[in-house]
GROMACS .gro file of N, CA and C in nm:
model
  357
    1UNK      N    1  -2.499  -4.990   1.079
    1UNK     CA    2  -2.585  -4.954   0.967
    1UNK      C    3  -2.666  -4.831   1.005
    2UNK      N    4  -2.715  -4.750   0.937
    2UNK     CA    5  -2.733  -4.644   0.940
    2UNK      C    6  -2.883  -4.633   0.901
    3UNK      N    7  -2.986  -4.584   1.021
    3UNK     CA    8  -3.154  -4.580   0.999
    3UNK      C    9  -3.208  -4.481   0.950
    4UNK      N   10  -3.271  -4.558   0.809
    4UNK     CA   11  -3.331  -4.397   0.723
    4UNK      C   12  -3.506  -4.409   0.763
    5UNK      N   13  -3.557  -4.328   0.830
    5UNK     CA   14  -3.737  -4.345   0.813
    5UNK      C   15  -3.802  -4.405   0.719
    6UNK      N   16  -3.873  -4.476   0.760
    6UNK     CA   17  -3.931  -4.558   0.617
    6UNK      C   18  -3.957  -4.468   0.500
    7UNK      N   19  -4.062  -4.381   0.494
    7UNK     CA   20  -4.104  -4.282   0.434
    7UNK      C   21  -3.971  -4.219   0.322
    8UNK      N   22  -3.881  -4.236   0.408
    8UNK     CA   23  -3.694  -4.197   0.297
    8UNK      C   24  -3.725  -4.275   0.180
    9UNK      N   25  -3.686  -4.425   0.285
    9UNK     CA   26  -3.653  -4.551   0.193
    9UNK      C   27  -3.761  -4.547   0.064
   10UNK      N   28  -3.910  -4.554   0.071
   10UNK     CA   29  -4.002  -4.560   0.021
   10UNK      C   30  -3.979  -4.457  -0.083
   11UNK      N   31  -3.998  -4.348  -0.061
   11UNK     CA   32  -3.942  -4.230  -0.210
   11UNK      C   33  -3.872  -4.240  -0.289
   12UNK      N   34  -3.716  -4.284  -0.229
   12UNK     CA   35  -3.638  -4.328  -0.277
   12UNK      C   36  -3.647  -4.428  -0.361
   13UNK      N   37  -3.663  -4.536  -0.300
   13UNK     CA   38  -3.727  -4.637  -0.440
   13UNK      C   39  -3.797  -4.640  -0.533
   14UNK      N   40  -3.923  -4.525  -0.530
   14UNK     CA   41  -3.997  -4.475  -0.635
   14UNK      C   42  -3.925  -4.384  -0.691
   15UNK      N   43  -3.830  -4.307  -0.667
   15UNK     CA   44  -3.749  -4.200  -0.720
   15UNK      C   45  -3.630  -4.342  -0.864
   16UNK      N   46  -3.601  -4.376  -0.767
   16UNK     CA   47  -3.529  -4.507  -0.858
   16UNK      C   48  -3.554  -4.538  -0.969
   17UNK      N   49  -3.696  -4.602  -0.958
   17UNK     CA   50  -3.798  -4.691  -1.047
   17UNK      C   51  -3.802  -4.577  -1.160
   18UNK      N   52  -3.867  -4.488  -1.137
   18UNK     CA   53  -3.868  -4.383  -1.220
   18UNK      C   54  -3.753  -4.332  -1.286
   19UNK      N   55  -3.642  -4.311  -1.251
   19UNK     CA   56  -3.529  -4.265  -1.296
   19UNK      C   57  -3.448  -4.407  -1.429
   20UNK      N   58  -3.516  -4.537  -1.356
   20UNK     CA   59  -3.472  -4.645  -1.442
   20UNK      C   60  -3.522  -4.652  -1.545
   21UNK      N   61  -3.676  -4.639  -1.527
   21UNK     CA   62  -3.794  -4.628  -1.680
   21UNK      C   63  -3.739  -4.543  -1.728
   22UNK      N   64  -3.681  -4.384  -1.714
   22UNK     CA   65  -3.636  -4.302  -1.799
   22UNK      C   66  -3.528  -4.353  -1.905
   23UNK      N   67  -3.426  -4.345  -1.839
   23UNK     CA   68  -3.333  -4.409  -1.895
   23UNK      C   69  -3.324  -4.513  -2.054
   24UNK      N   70  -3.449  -4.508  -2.101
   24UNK     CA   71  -3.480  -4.598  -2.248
   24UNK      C   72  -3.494  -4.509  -2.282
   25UNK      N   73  -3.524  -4.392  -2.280
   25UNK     CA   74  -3.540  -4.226  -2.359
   25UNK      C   75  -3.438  -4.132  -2.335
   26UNK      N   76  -3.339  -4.145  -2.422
   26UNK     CA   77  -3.211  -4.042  -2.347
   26UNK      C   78  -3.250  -3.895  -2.446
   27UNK      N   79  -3.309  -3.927  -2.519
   27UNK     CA   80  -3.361  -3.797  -2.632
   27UNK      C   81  -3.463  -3.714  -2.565
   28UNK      N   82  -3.509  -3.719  -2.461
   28UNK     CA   83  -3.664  -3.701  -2.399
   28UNK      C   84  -3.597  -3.555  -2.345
   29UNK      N   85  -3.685  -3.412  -2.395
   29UNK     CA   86  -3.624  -3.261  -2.289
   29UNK      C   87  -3.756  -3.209  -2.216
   30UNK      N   88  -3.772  -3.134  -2.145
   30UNK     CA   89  -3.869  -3.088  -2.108
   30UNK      C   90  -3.852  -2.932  -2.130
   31UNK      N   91  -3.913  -2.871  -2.176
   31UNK     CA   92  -3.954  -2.751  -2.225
   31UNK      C   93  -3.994  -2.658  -2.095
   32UNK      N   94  -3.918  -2.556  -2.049
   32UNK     CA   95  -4.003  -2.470  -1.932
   32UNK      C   96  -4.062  -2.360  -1.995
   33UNK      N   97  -4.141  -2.306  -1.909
   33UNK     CA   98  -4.244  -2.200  -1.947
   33UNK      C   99  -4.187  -2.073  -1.904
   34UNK      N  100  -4.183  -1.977  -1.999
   34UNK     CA  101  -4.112  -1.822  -2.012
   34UNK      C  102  -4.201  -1.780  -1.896
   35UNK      N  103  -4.131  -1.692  -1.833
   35UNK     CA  104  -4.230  -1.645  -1.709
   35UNK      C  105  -4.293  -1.500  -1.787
   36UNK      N  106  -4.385  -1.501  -1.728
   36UNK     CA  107  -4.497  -1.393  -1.841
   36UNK      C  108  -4.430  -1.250  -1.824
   37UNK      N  109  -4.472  -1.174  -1.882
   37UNK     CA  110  -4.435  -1.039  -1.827
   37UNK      C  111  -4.477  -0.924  -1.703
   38UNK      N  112  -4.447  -0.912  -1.636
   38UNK     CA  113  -4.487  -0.794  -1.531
   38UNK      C  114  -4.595  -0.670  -1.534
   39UNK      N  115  -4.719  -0.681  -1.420
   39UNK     CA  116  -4.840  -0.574  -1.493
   39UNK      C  117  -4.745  -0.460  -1.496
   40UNK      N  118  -4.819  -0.395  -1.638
   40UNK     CA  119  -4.821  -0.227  -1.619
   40UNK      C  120  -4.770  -0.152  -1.474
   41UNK      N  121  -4.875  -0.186  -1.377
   41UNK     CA  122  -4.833  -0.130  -1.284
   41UNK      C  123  -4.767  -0.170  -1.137
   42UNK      N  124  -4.668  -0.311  -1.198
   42UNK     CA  125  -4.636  -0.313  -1.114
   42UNK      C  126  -4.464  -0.246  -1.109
   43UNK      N  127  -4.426  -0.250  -0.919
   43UNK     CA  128  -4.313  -0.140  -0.879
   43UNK      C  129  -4.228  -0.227  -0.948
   44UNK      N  130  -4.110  -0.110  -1.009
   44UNK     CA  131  -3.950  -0.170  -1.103
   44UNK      C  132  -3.876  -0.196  -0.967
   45UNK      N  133  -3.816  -0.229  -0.991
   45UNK     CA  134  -3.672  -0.221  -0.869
   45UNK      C  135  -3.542  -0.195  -0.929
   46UNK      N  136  -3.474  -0.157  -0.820
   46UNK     CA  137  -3.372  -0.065  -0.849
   46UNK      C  138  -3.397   0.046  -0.895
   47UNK      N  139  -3.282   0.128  -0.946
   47UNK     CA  140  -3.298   0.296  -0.975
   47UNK      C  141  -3.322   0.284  -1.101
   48UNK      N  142  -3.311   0.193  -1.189
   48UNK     CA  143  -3.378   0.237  -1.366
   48UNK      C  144  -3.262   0.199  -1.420
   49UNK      N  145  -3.108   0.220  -1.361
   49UNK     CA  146  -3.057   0.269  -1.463
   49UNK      C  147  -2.948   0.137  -1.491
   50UNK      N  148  -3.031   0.002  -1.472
   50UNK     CA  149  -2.982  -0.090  -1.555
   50UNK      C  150  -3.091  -0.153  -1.619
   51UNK      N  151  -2.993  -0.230  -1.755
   51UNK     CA  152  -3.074  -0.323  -1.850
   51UNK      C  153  -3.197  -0.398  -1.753
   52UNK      N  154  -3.321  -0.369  -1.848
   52UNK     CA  155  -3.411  -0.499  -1.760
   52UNK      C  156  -3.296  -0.612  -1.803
   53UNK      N  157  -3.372  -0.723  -1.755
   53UNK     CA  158  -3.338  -0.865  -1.793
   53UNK      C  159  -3.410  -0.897  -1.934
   54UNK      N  160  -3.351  -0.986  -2.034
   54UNK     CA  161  -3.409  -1.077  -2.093
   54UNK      C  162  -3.533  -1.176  -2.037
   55UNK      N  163  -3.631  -1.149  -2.057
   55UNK     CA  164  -3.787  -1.229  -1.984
   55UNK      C  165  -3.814  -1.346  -2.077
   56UNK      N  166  -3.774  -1.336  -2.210
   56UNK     CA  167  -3.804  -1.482  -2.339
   56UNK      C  168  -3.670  -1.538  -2.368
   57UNK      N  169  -3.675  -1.676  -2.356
   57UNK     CA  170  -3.620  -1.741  -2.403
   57UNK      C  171  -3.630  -1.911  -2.454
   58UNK      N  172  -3.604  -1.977  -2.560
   58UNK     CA  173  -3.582  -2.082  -2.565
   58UNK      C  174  -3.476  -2.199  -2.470
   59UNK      N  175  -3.559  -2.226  -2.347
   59UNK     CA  176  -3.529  -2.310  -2.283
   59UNK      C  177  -3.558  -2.442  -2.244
   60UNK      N  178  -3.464  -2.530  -2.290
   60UNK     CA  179  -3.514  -2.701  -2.269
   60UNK      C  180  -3.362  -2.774  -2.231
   61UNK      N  181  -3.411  -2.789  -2.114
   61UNK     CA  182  -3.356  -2.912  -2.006
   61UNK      C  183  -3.367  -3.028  -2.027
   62UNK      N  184  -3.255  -3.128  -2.041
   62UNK     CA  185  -3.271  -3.247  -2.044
   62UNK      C  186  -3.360  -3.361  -1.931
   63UNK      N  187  -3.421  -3.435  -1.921
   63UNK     CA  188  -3.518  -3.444  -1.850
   63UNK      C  189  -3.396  -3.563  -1.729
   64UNK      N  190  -3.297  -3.578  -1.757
   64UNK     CA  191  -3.231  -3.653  -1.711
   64UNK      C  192  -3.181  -3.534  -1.522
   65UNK      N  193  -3.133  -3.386  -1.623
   65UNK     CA  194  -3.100  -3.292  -1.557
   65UNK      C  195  -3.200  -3.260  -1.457
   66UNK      N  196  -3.336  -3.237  -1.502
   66UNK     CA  197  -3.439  -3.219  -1.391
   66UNK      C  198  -3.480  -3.356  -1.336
   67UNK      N  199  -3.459  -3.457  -1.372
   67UNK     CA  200  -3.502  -3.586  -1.272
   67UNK      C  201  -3.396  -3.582  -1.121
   68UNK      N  202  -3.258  -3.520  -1.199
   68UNK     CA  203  -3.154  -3.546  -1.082
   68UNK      C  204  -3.164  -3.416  -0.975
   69UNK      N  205  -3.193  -3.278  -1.015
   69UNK     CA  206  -3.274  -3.181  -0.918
   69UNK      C  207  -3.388  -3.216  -0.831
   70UNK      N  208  -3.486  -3.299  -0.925
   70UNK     CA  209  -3.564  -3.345  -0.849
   70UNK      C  210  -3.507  -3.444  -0.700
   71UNK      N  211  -3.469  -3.511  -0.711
   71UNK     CA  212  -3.390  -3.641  -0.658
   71UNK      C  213  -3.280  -3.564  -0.490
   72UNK      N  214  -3.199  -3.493  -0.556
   72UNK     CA  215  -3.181  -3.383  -0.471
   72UNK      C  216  -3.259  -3.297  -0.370
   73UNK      N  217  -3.323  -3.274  -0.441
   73UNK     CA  218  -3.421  -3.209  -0.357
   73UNK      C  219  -3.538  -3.224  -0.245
   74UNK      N  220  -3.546  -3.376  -0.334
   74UNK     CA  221  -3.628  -3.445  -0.239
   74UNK      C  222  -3.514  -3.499  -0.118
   75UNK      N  223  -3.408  -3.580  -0.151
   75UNK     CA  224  -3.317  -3.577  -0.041
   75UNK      C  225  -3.316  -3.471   0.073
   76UNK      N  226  -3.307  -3.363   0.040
   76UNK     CA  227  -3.267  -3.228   0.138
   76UNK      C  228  -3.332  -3.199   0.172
   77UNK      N  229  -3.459  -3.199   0.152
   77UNK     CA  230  -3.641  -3.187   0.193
   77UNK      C  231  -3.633  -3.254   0.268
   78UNK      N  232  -3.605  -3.408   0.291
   78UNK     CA  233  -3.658  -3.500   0.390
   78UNK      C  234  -3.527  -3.536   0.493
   79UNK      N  235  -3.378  -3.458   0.462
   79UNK     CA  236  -3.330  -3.391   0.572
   79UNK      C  237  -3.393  -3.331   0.641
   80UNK      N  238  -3.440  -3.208   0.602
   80UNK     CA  239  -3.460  -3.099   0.663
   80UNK      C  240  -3.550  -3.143   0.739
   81UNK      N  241  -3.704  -3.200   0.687
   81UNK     CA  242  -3.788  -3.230   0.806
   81UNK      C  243  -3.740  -3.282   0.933
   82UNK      N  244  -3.684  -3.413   0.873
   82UNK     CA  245  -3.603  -3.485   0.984
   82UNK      C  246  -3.550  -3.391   1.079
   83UNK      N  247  -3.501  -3.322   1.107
   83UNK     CA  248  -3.414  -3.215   1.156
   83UNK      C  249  -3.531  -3.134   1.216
   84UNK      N  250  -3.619  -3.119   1.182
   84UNK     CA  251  -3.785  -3.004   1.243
   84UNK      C  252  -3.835  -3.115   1.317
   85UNK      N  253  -3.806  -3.230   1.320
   85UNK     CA  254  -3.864  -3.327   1.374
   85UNK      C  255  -3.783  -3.387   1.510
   86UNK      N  256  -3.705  -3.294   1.534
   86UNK     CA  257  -3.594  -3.391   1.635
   86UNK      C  258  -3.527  -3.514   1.578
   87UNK      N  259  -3.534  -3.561   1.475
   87UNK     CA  260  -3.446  -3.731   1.421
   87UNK      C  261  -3.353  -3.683   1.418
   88UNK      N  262  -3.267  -3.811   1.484
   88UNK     CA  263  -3.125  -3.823   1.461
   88UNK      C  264  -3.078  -3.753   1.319
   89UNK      N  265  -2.962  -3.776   1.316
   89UNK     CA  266  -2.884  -3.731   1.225
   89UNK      C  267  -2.945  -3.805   1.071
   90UNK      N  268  -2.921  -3.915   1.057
   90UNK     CA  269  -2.916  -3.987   1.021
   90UNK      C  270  -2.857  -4.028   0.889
   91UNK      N  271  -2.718  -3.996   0.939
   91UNK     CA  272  -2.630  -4.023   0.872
   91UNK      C  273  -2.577  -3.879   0.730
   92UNK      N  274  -2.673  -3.805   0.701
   92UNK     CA  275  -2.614  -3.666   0.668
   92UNK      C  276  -2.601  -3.565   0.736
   93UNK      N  277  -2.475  -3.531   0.715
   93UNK     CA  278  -2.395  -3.473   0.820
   93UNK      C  279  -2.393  -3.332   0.675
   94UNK      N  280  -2.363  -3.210   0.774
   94UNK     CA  281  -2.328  -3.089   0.686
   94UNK      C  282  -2.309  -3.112   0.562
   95UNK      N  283  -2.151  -3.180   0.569
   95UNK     CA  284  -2.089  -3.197   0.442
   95UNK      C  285  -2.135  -3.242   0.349
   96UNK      N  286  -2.233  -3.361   0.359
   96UNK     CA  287  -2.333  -3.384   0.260
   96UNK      C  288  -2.392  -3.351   0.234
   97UNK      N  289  -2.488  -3.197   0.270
   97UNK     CA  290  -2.611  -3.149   0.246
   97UNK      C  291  -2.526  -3.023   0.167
   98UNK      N  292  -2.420  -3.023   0.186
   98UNK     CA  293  -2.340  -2.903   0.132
   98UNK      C  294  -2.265  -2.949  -0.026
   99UNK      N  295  -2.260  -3.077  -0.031
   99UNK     CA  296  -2.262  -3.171  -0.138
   99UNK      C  297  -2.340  -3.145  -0.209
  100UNK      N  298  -2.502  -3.220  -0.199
  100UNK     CA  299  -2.593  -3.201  -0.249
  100UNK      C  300  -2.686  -3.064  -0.352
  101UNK      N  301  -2.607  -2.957  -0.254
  101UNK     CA  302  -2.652  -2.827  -0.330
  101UNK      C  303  -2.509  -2.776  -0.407
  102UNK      N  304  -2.419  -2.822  -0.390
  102UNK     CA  305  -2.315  -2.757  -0.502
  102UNK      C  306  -2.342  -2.886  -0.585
  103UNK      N  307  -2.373  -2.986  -0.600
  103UNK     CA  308  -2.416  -3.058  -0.714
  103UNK      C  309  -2.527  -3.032  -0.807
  104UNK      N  310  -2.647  -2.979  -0.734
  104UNK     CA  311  -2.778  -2.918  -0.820
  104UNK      C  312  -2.756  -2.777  -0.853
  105UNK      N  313  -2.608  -2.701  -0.793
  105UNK     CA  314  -2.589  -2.571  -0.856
  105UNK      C  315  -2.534  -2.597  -0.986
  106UNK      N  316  -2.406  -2.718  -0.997
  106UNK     CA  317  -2.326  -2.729  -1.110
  106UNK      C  318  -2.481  -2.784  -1.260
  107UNK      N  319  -2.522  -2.868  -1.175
  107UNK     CA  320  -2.631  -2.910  -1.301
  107UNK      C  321  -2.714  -2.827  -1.333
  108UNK      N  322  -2.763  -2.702  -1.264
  108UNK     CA  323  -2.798  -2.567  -1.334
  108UNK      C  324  -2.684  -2.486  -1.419
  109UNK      N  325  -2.602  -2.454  -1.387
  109UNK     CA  326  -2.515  -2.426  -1.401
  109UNK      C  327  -2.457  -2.444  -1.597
  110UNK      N  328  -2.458  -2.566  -1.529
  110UNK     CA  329  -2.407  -2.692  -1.685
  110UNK      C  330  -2.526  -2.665  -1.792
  111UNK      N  331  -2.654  -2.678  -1.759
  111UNK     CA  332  -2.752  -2.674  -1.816
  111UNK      C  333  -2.765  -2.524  -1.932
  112UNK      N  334  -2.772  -2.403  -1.797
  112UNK     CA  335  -2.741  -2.258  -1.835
  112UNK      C  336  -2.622  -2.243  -1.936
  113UNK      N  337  -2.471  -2.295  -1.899
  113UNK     CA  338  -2.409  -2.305  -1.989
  113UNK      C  339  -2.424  -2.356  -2.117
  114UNK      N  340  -2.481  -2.460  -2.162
  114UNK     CA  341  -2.528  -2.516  -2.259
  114UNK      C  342  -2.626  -2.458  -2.335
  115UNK      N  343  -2.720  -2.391  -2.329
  115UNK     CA  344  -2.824  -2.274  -2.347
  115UNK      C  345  -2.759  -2.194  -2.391
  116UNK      N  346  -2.673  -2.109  -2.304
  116UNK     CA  347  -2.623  -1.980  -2.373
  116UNK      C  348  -2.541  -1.982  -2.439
  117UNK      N  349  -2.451  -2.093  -2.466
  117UNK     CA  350  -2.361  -2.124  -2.593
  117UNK      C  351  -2.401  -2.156  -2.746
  118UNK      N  352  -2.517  -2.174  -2.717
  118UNK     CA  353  -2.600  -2.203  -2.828
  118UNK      C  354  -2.657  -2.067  -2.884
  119UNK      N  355  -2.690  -1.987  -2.823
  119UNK     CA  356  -2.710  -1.858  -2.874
  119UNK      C  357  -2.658  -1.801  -2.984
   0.00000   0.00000   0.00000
């Protein structure tokens, strides 16, 4: 059997609990906030001579999508310490942490896709 730090186990189960209460609201999005615009004076980058970016948009994430980033993240977070900490392995190995982020790329990904098809 394979030893996770208490502190894992413990998140995890509140990560759970929470993810279960959701689950009676599959209609529920969360709305992100347009990032503001850039001062006057601050430096452009690059040479000028491409399109800025689009800075506004109507964006809302299913709250299901950001619970499971969240969830992720906290996983790979408390790798990583583990790992700054000298702990064993414990039981994620590369391949899983390499898992973990091509899974929260596809659910951005999926999300972004869904957004801009709607356009």
């Amino acid at each position: 059997m394979i030893d996770f730090p208490p502190y894992f186990i413990e998140r995890l189960e509140r990560r759970l609990e929470a993810f279960e209460t959701s689950r009676t609201n599959e209609h529920r999005v969360m709305h992100l906030r347009v990032e503001p615009e850039p001062a006057a004076d601050a430096p452009k980058e690059g040479s000028g001579c491409h399109q800025e970016p689009q800075r506004t948009a109507d964006v809302a994430v299913p709250i299901r999508t950001l619970q499971a980033l969240a969830s992720i993240f906290e996983v790979l977070h408390s790798v990583h310490v583990g790992r700054q900490q000298g702990q064993p392995d414990n039981g994620f190995g590369e391949y899983l942490v390499e898992g973990l982020i091509i899974t929260g790329r596809e659910l951005v990904r999926s999300s972004a896709d869904a957004m801009w098809s709607r356009s």
